[in-house]
Short mmCIF file of C-alpha atoms in Angstrom, two decimals:
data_model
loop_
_atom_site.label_atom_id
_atom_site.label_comp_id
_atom_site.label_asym_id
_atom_site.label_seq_id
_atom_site.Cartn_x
_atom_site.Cartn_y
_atom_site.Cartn_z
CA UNK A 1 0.24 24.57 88.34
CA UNK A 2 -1.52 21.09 88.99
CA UNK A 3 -3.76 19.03 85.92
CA UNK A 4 -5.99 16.74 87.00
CA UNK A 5 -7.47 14.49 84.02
CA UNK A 6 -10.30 11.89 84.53
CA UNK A 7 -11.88 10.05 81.76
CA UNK A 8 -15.34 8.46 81.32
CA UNK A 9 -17.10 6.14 79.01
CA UNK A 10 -15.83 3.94 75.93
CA UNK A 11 -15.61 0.47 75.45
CA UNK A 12 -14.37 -0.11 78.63
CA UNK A 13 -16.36 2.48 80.70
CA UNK A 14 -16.66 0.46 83.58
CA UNK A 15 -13.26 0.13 83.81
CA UNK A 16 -12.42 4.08 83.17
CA UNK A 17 -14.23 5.02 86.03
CA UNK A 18 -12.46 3.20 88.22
CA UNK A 19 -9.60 4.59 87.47
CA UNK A 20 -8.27 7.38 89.76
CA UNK A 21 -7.65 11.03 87.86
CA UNK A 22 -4.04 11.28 86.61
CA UNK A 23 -2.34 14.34 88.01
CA UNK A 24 -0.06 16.59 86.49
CA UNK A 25 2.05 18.79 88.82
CA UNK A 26 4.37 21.30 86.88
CA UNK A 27 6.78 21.87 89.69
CA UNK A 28 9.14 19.50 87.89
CA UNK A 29 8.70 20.77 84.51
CA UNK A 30 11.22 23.05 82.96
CA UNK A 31 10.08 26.77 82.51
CA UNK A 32 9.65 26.37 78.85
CA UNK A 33 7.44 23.16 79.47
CA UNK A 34 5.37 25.42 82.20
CA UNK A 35 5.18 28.17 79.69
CA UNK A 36 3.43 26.07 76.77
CA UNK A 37 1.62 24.14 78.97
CA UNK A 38 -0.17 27.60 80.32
CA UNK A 39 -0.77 28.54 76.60
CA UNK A 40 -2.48 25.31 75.70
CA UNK A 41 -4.68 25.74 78.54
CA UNK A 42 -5.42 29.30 77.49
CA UNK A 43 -6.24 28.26 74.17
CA UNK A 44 -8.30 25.13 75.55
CA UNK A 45 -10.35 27.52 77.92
CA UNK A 46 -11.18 29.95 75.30
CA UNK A 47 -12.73 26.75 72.53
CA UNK A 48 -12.72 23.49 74.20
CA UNK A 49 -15.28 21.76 71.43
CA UNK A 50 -18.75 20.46 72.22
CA UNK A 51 -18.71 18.97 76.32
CA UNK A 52 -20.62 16.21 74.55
CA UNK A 53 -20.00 13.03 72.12
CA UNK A 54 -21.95 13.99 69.11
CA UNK A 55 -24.93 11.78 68.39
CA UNK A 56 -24.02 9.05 66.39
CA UNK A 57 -20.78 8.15 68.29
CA UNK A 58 -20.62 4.99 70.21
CA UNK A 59 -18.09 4.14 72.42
CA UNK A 60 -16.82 7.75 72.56
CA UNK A 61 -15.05 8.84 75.35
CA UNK A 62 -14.89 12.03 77.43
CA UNK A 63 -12.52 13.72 79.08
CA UNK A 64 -12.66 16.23 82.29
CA UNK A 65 -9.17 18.64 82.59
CA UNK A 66 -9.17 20.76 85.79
CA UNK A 67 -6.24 23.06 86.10
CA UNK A 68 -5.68 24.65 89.32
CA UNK A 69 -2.91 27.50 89.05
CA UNK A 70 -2.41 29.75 91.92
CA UNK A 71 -5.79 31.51 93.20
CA UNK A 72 -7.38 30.39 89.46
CA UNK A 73 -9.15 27.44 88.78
CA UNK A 74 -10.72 26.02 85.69
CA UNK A 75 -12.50 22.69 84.54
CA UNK A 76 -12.85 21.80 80.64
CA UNK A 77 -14.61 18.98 79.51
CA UNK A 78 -15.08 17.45 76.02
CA UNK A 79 -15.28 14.32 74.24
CA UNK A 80 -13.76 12.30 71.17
CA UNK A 81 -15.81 13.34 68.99
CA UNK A 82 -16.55 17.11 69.99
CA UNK A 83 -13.04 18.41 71.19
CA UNK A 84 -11.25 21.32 69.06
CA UNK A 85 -8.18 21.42 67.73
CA UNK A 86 -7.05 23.29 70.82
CA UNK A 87 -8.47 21.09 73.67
CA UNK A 88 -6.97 18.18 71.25
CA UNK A 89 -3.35 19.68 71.68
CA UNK A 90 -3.66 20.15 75.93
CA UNK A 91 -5.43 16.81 76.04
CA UNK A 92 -2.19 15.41 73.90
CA UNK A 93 0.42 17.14 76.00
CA UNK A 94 -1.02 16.34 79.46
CA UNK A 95 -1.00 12.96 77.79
CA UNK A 96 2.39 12.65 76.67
CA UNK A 97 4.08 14.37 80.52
CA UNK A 98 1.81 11.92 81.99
CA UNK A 99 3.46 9.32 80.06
CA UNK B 1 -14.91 18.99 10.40
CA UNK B 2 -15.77 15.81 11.81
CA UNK B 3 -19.22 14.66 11.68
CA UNK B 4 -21.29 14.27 14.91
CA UNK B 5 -23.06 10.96 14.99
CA UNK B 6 -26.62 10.77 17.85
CA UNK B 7 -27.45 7.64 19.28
CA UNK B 8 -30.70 6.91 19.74
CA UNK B 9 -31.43 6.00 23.39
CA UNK B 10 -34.17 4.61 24.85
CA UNK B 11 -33.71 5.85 28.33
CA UNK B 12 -31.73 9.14 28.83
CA UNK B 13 -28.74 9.36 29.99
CA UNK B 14 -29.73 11.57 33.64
CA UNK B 15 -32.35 8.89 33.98
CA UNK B 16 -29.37 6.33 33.79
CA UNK B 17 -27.00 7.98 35.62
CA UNK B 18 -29.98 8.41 38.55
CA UNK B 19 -30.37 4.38 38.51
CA UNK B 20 -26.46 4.17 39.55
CA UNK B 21 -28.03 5.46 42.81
CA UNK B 22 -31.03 2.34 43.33
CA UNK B 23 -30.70 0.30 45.78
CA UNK B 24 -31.24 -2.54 43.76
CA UNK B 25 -27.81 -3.45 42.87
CA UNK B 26 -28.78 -5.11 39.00
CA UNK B 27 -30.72 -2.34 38.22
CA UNK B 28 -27.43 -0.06 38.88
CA UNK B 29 -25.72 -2.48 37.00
CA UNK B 30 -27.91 -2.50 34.09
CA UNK B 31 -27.92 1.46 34.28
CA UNK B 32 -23.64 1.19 34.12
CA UNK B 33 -23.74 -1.56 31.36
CA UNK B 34 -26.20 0.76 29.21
CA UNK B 35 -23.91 3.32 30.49
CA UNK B 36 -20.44 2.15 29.00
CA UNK B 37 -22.32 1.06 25.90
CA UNK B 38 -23.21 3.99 24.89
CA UNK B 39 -20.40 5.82 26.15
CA UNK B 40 -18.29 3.46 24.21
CA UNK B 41 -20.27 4.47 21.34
CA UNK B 42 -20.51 8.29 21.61
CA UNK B 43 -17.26 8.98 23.24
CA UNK B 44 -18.52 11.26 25.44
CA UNK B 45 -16.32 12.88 27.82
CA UNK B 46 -18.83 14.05 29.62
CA UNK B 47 -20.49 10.39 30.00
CA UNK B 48 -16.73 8.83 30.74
CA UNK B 49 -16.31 10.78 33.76
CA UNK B 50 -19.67 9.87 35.01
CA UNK B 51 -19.13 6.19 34.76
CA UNK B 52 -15.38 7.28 36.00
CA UNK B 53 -16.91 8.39 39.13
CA UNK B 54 -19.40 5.33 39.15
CA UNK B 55 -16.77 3.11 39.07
CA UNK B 56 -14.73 5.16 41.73
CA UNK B 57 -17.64 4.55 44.05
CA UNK B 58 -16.73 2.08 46.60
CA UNK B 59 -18.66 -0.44 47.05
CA UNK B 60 -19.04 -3.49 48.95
CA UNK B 61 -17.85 -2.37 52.10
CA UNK B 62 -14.43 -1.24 50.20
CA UNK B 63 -11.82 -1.05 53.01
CA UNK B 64 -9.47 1.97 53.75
CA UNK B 65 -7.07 1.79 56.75
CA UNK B 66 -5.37 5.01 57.81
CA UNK B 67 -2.95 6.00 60.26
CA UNK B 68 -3.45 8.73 62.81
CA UNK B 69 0.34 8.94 63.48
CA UNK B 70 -1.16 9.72 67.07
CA UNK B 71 -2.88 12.63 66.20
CA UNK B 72 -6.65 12.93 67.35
CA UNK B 73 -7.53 14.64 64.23
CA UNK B 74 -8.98 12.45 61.58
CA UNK B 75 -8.65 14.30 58.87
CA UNK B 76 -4.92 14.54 58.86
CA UNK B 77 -4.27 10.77 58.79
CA UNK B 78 -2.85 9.21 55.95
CA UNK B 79 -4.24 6.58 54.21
CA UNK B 80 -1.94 3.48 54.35
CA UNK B 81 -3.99 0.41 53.09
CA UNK B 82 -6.49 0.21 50.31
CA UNK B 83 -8.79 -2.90 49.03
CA UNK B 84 -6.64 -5.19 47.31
CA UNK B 85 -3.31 -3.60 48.57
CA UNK B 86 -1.06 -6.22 50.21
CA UNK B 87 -0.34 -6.36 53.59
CA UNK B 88 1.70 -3.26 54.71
CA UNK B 89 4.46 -3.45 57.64
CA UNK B 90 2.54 -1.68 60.27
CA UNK B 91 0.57 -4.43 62.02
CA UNK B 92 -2.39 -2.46 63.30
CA UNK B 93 -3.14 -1.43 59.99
CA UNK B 94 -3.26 -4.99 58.58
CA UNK B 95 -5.47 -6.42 61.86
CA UNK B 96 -7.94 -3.46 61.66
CA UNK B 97 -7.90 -4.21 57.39
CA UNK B 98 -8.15 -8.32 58.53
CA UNK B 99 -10.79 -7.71 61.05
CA UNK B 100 -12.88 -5.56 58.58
CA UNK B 101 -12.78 -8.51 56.18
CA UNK B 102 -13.61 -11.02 58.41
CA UNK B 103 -17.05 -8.84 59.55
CA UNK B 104 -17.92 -8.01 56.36
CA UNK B 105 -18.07 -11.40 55.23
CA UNK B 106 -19.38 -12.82 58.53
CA UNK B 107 -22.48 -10.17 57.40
CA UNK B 108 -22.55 -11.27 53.98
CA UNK B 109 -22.36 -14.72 54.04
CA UNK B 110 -24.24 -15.69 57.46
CA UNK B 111 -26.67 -12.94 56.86
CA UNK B 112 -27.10 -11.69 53.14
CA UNK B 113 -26.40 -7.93 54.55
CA UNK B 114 -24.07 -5.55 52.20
CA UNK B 115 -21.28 -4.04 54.50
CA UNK B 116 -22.94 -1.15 57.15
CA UNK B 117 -25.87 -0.19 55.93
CA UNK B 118 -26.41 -2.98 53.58
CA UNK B 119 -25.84 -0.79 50.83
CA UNK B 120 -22.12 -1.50 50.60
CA UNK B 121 -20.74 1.69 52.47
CA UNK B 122 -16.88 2.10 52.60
CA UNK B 123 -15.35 0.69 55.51
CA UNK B 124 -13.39 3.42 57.16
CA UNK B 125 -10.44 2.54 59.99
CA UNK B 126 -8.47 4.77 61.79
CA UNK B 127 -5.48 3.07 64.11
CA UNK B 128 -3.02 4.77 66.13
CA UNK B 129 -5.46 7.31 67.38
CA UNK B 130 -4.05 10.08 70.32
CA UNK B 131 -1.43 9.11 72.49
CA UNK B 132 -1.79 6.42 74.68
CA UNK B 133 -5.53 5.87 74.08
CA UNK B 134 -7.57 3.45 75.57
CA UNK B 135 -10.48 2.55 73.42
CA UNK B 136 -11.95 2.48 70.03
CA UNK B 137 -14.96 3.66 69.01
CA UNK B 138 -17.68 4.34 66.17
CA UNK B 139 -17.93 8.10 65.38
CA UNK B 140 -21.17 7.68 63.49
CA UNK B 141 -19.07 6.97 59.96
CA UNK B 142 -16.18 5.33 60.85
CA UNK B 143 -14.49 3.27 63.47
CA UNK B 144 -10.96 4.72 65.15
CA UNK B 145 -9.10 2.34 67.60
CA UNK B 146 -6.45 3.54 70.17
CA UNK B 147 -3.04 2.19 70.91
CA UNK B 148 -3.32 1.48 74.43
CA UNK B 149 -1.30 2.76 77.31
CA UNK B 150 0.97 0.02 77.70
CA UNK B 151 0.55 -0.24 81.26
CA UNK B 152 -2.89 -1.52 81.41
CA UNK B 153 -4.61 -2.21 77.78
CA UNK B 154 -2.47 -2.71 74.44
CA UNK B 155 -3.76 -1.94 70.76
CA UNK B 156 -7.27 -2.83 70.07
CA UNK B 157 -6.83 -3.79 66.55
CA UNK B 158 -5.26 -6.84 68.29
CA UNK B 159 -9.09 -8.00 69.00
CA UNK B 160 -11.27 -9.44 66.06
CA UNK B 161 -14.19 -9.26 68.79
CA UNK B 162 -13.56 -5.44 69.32
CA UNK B 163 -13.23 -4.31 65.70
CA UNK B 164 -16.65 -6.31 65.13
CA UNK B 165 -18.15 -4.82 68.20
CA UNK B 166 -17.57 -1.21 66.41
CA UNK B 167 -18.44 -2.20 63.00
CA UNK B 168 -21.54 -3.48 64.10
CA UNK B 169 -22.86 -0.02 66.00
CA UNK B 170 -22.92 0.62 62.48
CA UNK B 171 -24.93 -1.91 61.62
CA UNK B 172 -27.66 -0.64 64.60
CA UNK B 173 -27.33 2.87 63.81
CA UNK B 174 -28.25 1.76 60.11
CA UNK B 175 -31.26 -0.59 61.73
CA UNK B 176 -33.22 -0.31 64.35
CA UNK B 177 -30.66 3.13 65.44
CA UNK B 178 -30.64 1.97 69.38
CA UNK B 179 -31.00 5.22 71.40
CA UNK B 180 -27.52 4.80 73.21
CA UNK B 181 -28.94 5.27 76.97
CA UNK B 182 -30.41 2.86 78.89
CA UNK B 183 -31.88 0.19 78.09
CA UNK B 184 -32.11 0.63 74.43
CA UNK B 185 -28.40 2.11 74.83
CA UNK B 186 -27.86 -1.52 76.73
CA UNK B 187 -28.58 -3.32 73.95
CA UNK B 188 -26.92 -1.08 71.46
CA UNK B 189 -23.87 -2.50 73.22
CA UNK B 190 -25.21 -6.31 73.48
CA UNK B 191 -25.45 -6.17 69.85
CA UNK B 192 -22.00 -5.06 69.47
CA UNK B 193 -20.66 -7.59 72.01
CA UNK B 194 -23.37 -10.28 70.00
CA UNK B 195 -22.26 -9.56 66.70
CA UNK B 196 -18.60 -9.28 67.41
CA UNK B 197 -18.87 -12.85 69.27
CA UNK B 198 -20.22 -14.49 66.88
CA UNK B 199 -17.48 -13.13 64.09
CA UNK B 200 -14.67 -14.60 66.37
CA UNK B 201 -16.58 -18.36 66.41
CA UNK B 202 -17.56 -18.09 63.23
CA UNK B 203 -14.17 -17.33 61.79
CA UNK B 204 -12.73 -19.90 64.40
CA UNK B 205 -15.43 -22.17 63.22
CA UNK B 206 -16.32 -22.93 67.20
CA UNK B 207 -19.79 -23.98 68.41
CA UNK B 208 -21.39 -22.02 71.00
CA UNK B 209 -19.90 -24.94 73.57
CA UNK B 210 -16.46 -24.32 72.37
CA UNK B 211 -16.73 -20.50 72.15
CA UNK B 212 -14.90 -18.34 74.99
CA UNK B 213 -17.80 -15.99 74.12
CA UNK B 214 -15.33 -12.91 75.75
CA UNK B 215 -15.24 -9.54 74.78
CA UNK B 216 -11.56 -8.24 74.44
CA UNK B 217 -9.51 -11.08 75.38
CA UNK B 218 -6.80 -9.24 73.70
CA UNK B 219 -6.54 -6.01 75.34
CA UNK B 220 -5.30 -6.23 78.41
CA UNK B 221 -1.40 -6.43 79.18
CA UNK B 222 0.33 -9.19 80.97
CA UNK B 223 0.42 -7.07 83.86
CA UNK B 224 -3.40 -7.11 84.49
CA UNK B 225 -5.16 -9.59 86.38
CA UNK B 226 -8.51 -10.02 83.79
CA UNK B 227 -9.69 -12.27 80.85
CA UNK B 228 -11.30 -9.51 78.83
CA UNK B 229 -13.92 -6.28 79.30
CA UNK B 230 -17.27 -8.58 79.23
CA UNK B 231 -17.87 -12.22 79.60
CA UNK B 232 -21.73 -12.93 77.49
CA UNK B 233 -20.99 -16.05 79.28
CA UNK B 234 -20.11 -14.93 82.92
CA UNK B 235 -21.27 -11.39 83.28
CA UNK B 236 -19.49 -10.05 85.86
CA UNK B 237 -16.74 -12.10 86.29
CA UNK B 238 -14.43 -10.99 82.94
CA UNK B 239 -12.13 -9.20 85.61
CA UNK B 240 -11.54 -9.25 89.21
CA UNK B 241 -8.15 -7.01 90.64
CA UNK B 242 -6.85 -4.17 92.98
CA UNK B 243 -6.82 -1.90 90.03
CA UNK B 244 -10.05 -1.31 89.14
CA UNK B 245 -11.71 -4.38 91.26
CA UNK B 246 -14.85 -6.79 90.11
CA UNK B 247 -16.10 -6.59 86.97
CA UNK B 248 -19.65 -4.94 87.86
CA UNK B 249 -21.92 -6.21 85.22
CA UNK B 250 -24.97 -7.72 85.77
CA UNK B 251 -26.40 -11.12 84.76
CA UNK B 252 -30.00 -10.25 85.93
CA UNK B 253 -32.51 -8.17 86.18
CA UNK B 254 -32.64 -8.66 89.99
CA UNK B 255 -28.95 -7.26 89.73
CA UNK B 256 -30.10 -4.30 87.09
CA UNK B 257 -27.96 -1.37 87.34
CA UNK B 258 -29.66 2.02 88.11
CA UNK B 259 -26.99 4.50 86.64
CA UNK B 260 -27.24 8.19 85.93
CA UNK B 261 -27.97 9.21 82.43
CA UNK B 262 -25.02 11.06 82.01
CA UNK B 263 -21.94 10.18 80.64
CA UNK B 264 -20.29 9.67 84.20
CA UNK B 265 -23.33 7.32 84.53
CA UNK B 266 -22.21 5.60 81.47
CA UNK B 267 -25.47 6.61 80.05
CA UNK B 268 -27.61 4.65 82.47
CA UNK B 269 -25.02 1.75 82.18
CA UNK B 270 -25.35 1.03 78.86
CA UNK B 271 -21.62 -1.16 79.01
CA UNK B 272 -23.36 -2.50 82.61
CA UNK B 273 -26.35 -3.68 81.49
CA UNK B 274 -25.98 -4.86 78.39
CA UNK B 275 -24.60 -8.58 80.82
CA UNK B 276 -28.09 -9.22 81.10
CA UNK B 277 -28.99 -9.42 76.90
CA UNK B 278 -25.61 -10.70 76.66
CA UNK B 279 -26.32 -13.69 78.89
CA UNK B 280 -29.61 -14.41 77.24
CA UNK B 281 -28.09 -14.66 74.24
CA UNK B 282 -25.71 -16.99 75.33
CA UNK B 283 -27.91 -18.74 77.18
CA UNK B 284 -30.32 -19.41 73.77
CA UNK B 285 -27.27 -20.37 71.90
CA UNK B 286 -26.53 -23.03 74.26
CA UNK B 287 -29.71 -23.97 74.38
CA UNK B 288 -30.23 -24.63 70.55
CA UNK B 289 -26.84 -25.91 70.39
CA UNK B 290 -24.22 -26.01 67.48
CA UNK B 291 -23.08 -22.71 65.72
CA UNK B 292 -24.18 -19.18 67.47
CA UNK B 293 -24.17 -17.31 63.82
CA UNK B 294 -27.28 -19.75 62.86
CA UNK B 295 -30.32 -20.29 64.52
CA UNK B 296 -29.87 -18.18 67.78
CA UNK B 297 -27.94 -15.78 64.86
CA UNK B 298 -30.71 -15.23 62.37
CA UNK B 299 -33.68 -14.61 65.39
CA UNK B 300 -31.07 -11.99 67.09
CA UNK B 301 -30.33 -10.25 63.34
CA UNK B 302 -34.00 -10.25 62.68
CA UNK B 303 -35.26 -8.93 65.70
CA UNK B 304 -32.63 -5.89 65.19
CA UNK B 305 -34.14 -5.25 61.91
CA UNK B 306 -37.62 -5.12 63.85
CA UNK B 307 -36.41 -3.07 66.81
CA UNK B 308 -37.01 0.60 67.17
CA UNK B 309 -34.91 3.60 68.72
CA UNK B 310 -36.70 2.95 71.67
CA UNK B 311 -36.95 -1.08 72.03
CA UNK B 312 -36.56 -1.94 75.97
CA UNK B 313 -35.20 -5.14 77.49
CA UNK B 314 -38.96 -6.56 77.41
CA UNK B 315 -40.02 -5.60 73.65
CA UNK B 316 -36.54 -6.88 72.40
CA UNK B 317 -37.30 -10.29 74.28
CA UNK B 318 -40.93 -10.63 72.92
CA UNK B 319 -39.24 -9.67 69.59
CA UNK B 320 -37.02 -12.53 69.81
CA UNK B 321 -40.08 -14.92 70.73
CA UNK B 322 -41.97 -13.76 67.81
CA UNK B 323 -39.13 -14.39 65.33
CA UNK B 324 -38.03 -17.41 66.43
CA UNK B 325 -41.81 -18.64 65.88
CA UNK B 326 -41.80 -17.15 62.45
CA UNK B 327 -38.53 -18.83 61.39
CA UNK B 328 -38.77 -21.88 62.99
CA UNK B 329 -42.20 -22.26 64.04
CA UNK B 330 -44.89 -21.77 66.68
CA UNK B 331 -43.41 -23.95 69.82
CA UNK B 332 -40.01 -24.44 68.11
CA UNK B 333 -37.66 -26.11 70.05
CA UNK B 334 -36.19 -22.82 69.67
CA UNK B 335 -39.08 -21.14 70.30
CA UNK B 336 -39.00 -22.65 74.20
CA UNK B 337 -35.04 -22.32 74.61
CA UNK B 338 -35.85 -18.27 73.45
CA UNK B 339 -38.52 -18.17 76.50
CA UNK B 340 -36.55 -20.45 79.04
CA UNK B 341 -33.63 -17.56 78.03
CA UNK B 342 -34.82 -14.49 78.81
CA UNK B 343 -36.64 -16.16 81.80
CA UNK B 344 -33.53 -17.11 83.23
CA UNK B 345 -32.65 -13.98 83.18
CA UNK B 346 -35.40 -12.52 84.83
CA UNK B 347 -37.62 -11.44 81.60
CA UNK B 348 -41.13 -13.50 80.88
CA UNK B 349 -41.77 -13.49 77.57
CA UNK B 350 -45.50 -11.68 76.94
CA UNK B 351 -47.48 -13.47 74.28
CA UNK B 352 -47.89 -9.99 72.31
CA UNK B 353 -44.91 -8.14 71.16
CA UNK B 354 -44.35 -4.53 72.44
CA UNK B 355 -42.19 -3.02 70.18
CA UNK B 356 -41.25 0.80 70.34
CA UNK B 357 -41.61 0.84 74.34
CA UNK B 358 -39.19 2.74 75.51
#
């Protein structure tokens, strides 16, 4: 399995979209790792939040996950101020193995 | 039995307890003083909490610093500094509580205006937000600020400019509410980067000659080739590296930035072109000379207040004419250095104001 994340806007927008997309490739994960990591995606795909900053934010910034796993692909966006509690958690552990 | 004793009361009590809500702030304190005399007088428990819960109200832009912990969701974060509390060990916590000060009373004193919404609203800050987060932001209520990667930007607490810059989206959203796309998203953000300069020289006491009059100074490692995000100064040269190359902001309208209104396209470029406002308001601070936060200040604050959700480049520049002849006169030396501004960068100044194109 193979996580792409790219990021656009906030304060330093023009600066975040410059940046290449981090990858994540699971091949050197441990099974266990592998195994949540396909949950959080599951639960992700199924309520990733609003794709959009809600109105009053400023500075918010959004985030584009596309996992590619086998023959299945999927892309998830949301923002700072939209995500759910489960994008929140894939977002964070993608994050922190990226890290 | 004990005997009940009525007060006579001129105004009721629901009518006084509906005053604590004016905006006039002595007739809510005339409505609490009547208040806690009469509660004083009658006892009432029923009267005590009310002017409990009065009293509870913050007020004043009361500040309240919590800790994420590195979660992303707000509501779980602990509150770790209060109004009044002393410092507390975690430095973030004590810059974002510093830097909310310092705004608050660069509003207050430069410009008479209560906190936010000039009404006194809580100031709410959230630090160590996600992991590794690169940013800070206004979610419409409060203002959350990131930790930084480490690699290329560090805490953003640790920039007065940036924790001014969020405040004061508040302060637009509570004003003229900038439409955050194009070019009334544009200025949304040269506000911001306006407002939160002039905190840093007027806490640092600087004219606008002495003023480095960057945005985030403070954010980048010591790895990274850049002096901030934005120079109001210099647009377009704040950074310049293989990372993430030339700063791309504009200083023009010949050099206007025609970006997709998406949020890939930054909203139309609302952190792009914002260089252009940003340079005219360096360049009339220049041109009066001596402290940004007063003359060139007050015709930038006022014009917000006259803005709309729509206000383009052009209407915010006529704006700016029109105020500076109202509060400093019709051919001001102001007045000119307002026009000879925006001119230089690429925005005549029409004799009639246009407000609410959009």
């Amino acid at each position: 399995m193979r996580l792409s994340l790219a990021t656009r806007g906030g304060m330093a927008a023009p600066i975040a979209r410059r940046l290449p997309p981090q990858v994540l490739d699971t091949d050197r994960l441990p099974d266990d790792a592998v195994r949540e990591l396909r949950r959080l995606v599951a639960a992700a795909s199924a309520d990733p939040g609003g794709a959009h900053p809600a109105p009053p934010a400023r500075d918010a910034m959004t985030y584009t996950i596309t996992v590619d796993d086998g023959p299945r692909s999927a892309t998830l966006v949301s923002s700072d101020t939209s995500m759910s509690p489960a994008f929140a958690a894939l977002l964070d552990h993608v994050q922190r193995h990226l890290g | 039995m004990t005997p009940t004793r009525t007060l006579s009361c001129i105004t009721p009590p629901f009518i006084l307890t509906r005053l604590l809500d004016s905006d006039n702030v002595e007739i809510r304190q005339a409505a609490l003083a009547t208040l806690l005399t009469t509660a004083q007088l009658r006892g009432e428990r029923s009267v005590r909490g009310l002017i409990a819960g009065a009293l509870a109200t913050p007020a004043d832009g009361r500040r309240s610093i919590f800790d994420c912990a590195h979660s992303t969701y707000l509501p779980s974060a602990r509150l770790t500094r209060s109004e009044n509390d002393e410092p507390v060990q975690d430095a973030s916590v004590n810059r974002a509580y510093d830097g909310f000060g310092t705004t608050r009373a660069f509003f207050q004193e430069v410009f008479g205006r209560n906190s936010i919404d000039d009404r006194g609203l809580p100031l709410q800050g959230y630090v160590h937000r996600g992991n590794r987060y690169n940013n800070a932001f206004w979610d419409g209520r409060q203002m959350v600020f990131g930790d930084g990667d480490g690699q290329v930007f560090l805490d953003f607490t640790g920039s007065l400019d940036v924790i001014a810059h969020e405040l004061t989206h508040g302060v637009t959203e509570h004003t003229a509410a900038l439409e955050y796309h194009n070019q009334s998203g544009a200025l949304n953000e040269s506000m911001s980067d306006a407002f939160g300069s002039m905190t840093k020289q007027w806490l640092l006491r600087q004219t606008a000659d002495q003023a480095d009059w960057l945005i985030g100074a403070e954010v980048f490692t010591p790895h990274i080739d850049a002096d901030a995000l934005r120079s109001m100064k210099a647009p377009g040269t704040a950074f310049d590296n293989k990372l993430f190359g030339r700063d791309p902001q504009p200083d023009h309208m010949d050099r206007y930035v025609q970006a997709p209104d998406t949020e890939d396209g930054d909203n139309g470029g609302v952190h792009l072109n914002s260089g252009i406002p940003n340079k005219a308001f360096y360049l009339v601070a220049t041109g009066i000379g001596g402290n940004s936060w007063e003359a060139p200040g007050h015709i930038w604050y006022e014009s917000l207040k006259a803005s709309t959700q729509t206000t383009d480049f052009q209407a915010f520049a006529d704006t700016t004419y029109d105020k500076a002849g109202t509060l400093y006169g019709a051919d001001s030396r102001e007045q000119r250095v307002v026009k000879e501004a925006w001119a230089g960068v690429g925005i005549q100044i029409t004799t009639a104001p246009t407000l609410g194109r959009g």
